[in-house]
Short mmCIF file of C-alpha atoms in Angstrom, two decimals:
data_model
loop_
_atom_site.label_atom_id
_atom_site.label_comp_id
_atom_site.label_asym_id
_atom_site.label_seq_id
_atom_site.Cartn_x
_atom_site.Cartn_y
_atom_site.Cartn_z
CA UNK A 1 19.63 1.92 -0.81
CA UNK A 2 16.10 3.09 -0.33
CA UNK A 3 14.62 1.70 3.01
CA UNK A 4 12.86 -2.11 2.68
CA UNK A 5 9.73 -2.94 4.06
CA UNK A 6 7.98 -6.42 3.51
CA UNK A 7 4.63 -6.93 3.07
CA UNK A 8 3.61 -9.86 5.99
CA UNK A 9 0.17 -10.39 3.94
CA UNK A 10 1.91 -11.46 0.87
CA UNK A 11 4.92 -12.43 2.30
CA UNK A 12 5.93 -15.07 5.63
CA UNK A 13 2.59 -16.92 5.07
CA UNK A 14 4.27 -19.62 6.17
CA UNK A 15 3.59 -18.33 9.93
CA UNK A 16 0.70 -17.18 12.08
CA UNK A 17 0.10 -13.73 11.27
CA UNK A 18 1.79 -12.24 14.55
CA UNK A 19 4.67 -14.46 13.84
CA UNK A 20 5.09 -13.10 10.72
CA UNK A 21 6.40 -10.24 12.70
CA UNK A 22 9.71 -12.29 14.12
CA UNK A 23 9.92 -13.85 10.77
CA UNK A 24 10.86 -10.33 9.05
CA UNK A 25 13.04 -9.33 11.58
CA UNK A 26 14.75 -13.02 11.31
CA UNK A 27 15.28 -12.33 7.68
CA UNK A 28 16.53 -8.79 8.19
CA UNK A 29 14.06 -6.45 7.83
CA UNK A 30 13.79 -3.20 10.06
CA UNK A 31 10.03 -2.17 9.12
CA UNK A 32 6.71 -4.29 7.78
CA UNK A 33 3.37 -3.21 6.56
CA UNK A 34 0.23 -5.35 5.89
CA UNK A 35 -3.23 -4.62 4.28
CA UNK A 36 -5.32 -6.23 6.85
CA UNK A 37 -4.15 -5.75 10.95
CA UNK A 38 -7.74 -5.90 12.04
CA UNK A 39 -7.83 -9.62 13.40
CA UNK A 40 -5.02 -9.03 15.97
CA UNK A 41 -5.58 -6.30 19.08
CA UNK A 42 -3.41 -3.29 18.65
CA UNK A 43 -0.94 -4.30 21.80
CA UNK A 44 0.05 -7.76 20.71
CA UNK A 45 1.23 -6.10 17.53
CA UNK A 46 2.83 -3.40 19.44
CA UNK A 47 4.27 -6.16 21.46
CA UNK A 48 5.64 -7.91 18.13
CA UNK A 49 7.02 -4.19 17.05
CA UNK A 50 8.57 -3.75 20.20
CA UNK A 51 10.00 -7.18 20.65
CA UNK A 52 11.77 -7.14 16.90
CA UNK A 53 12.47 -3.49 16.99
CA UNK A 54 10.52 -2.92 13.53
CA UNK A 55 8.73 -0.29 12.22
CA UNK A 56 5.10 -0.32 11.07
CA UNK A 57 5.23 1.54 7.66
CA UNK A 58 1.27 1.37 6.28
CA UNK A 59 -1.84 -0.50 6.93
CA UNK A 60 -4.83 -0.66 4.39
CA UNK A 61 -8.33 0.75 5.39
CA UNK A 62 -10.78 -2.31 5.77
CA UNK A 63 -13.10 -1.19 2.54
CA UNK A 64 -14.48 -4.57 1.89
CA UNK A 65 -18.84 -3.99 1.48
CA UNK A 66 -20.43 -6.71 3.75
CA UNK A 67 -22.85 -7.11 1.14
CA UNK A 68 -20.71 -7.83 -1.90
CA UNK A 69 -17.05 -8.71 -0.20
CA UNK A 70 -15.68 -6.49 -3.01
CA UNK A 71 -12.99 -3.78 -1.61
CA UNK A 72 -14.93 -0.73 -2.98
CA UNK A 73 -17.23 0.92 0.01
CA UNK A 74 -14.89 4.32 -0.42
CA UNK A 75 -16.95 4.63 -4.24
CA UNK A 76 -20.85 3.62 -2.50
CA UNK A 77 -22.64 7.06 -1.98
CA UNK A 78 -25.40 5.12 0.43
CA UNK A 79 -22.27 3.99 2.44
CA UNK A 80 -20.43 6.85 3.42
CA UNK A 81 -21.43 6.62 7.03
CA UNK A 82 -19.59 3.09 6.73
CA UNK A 83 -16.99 4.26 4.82
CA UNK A 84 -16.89 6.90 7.50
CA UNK A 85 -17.22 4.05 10.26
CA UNK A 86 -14.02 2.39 8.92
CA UNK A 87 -11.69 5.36 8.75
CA UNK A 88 -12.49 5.81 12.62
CA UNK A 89 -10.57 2.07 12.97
CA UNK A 90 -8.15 2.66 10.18
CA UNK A 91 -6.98 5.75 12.69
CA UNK A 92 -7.58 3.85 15.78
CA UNK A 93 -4.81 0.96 14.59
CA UNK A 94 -2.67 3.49 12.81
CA UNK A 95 -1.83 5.38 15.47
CA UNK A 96 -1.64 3.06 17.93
CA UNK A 97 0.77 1.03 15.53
CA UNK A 98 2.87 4.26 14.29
CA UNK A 99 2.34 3.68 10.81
CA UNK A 100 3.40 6.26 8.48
CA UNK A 101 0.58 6.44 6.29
CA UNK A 102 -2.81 4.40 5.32
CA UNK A 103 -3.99 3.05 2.34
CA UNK A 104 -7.50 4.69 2.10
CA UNK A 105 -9.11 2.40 -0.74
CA UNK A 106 -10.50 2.75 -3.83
CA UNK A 107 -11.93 -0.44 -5.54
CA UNK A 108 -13.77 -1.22 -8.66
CA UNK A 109 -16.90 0.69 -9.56
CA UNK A 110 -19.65 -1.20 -8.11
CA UNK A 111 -22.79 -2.46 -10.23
CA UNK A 112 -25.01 -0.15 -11.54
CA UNK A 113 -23.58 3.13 -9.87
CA UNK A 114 -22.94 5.71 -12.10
CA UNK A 115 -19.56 6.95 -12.79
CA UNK A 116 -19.47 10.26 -12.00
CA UNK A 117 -21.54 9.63 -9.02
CA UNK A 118 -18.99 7.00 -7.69
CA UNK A 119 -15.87 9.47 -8.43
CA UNK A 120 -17.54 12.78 -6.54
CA UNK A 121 -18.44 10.07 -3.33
CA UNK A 122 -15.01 8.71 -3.52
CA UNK A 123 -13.02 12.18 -3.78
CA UNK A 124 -15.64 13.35 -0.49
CA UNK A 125 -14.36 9.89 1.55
CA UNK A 126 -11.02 10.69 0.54
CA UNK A 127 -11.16 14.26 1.84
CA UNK A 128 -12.50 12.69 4.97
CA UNK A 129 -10.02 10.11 5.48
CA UNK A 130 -7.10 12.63 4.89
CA UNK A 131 -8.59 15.01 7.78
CA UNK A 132 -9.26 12.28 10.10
CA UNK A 133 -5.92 10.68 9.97
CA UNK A 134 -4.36 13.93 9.66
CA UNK A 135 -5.33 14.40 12.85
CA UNK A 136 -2.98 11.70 14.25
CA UNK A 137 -0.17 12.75 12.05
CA UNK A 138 -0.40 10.07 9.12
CA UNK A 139 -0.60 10.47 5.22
CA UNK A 140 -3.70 9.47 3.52
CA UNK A 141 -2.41 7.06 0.56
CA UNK A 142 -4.37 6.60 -2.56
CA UNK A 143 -2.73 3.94 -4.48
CA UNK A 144 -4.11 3.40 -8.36
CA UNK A 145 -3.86 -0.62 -9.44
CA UNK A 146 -3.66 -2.43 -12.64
CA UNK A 147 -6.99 -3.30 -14.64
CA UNK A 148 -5.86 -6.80 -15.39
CA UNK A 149 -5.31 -7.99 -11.80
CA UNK A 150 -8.54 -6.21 -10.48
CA UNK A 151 -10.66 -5.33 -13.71
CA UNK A 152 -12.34 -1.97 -13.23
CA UNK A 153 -10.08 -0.37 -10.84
CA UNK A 154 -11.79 3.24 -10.57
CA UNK A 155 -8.41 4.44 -10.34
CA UNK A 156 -5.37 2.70 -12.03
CA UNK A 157 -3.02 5.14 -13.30
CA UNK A 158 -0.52 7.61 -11.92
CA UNK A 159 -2.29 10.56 -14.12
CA UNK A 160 -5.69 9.35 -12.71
CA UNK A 161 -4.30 9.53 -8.81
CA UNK A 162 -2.74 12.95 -9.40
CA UNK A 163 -6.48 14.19 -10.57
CA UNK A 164 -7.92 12.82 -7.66
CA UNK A 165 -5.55 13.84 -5.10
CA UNK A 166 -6.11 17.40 -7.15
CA UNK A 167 -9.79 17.24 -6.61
CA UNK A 168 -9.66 15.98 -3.22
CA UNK A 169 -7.35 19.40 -1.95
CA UNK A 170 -6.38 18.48 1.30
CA UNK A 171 -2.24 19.09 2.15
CA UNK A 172 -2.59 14.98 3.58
CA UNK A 173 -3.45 13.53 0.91
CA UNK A 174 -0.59 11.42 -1.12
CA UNK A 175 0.16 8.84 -3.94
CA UNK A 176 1.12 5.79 -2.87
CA UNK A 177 3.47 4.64 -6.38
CA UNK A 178 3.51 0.58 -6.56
CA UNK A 179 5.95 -0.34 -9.66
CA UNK A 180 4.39 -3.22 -10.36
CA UNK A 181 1.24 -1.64 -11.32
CA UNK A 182 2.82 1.06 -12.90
CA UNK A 183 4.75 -1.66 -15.09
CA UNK A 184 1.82 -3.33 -16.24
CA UNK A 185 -0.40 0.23 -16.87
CA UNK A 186 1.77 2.94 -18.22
CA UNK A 187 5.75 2.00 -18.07
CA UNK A 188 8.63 5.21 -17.73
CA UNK A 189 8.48 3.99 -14.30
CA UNK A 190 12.01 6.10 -13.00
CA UNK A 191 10.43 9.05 -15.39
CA UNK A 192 7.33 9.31 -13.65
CA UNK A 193 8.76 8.36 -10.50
CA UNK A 194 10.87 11.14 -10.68
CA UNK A 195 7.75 13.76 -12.03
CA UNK A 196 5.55 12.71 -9.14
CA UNK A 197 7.95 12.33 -6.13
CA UNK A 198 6.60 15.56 -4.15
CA UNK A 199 3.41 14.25 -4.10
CA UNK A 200 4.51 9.93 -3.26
CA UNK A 201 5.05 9.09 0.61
CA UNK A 202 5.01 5.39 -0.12
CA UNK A 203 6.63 2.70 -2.90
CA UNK A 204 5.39 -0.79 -3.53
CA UNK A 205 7.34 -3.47 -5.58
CA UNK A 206 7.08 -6.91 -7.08
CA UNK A 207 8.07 -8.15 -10.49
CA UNK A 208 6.28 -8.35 -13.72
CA UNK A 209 4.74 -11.19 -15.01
CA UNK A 210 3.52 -12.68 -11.84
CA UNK A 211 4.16 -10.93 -9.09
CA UNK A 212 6.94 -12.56 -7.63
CA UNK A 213 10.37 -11.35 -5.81
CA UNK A 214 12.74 -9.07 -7.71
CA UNK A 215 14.79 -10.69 -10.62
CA UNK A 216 12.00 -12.83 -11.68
CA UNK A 217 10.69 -11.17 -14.29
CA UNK A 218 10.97 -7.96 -16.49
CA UNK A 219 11.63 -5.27 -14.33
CA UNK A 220 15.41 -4.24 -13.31
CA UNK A 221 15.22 -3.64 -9.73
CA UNK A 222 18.46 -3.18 -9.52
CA UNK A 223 18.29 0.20 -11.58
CA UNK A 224 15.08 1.40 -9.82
CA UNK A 225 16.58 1.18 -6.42
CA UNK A 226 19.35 3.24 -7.15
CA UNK A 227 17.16 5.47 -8.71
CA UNK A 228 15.49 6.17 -5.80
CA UNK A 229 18.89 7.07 -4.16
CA UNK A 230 19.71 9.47 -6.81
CA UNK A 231 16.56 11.28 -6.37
CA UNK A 232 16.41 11.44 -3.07
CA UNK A 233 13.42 9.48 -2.07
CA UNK A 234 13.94 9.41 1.68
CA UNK A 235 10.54 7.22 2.66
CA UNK A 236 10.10 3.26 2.78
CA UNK A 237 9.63 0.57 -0.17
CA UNK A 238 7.71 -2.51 0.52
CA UNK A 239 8.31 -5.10 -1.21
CA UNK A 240 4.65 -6.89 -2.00
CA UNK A 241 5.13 -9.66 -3.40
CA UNK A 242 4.19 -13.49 -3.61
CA UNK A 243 6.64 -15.22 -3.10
CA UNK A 244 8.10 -17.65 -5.71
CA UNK A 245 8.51 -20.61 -2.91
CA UNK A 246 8.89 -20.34 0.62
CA UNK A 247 9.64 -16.96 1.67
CA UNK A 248 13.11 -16.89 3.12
CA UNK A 249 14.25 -18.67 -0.26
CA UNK A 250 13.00 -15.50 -2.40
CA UNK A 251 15.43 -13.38 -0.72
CA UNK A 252 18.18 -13.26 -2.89
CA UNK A 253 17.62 -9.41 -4.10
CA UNK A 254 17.45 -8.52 -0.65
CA UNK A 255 20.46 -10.01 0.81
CA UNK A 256 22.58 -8.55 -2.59
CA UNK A 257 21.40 -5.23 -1.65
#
């Protein structure tokens, strides 16, 4: 069994986001990861960690434009020294968390920008985000997302994350493979799993149509975990997914495992 993760920004939001923390080591989980850390200070997270013996798998770089609220300042060529600004806390929390790797953000392609504008600033802040948290010892994660859920998603297929982590050359940066996207964009999921594994340091999962736990829709979990066995995938899964009613009721796939 590949190691579980949850995700405490989808999942446990029936709790305070520190006690989300206790929550998924109540329910039996030995690591978490989260999009958005930012609003706690780094110790009373490490305190949480420390307390519940978990591990902190990824965080997400805060990539949200002040201006527009959308999640795409990593594609804005007058906002690299932001972009830049960011990375600086996206290291800052993942080191002091000992995270594994960081979600480095991609986003839709803003208004009026040009395409191939947006792609050559996004492959820079990418090269810039692997160095800096290379420095620290974590992967830089570039994680391509379905077109239906976020429409215009520079980024939203394996092939497309394999060119960019191409272009970008640096030996930290990564694919970050989330199922559920993969589902809904280009299917083979085990096939291309198994293709790109060198280059993946981090799996996401929830189920297709709607996002919810494992065994509620179209995907067989079941399968894809022991997949993962039989190819040797040795990193964490995090399960990201909203949950179909309160949280510890959408557990069943985890306690069968």
């Amino acid at each position: 069994m590949p190691k579980i993760n949850a995700n405490i920004q989808f999942m446990f939001n029936e709790y305070e986001l520190l006690d989300r923390y206790d929550a998924a080591a109540r329910a039996g989980f030995e690591g978490v990861e989260i999009q958005a850390p930012y609003s706690e200070p780094i110790e009373a997270i490490q305190e949480r960690l420390e307390r519940n013996r978990l591990k902190h798998v990824i965080i997400n770089l805060p990539v949200a434009d002040p201006e527009t609220g959308q999640n795409n300042l990593p594609l804005q060529p007058d906002k690299v020294a932001l972009y830049q600004e960011r990375v600086g806390l996206g290291v800052e929390y993942a080191a002091g968390l000992g995270c594994i790797g960081v979600n480095t953000g991609i986003g839709p392609l803003p208004q009026g920008e040009d395409l191939d504008t947006a792609y050559r600033t996004y492959i820079d802040n990418l090269r810039f985000a692997a160095s800096e948290l290379q420095k620290v010892g974590v992967f830089a994660l570039i994680e391509p997302i379905n077109t239906k859920d976020q429409p215009g998603f520079l980024i939203h297929n394996s092939s497309q994350g394999m060119k960019a982590i191409a272009d970008a050359d640096h030996p930290n940066a990564f694919l970050q493979y989330d199922f559920y996207h993969m589902q809904i964009m280009e299917g083979r999921l085990t096939e291309t799993f198994a293709e790109l594994l060198p280059s993946i340091k981090h799996v996401q999962f929830a189920d297709t149509p709607g996002r919810n736990e494992p065994g509620t829709g179209e995907i067989n979990y079941p399968f894809i975990f022991r997949k993962l066995d039989e190819l040797g995938y040795r990193g964490w899964a995090g399960a990201e997914y909203n949950p179909s009613g309160r949280t510890e009721d959408s557990l069943d796939w985890f306690h069968a495992l």
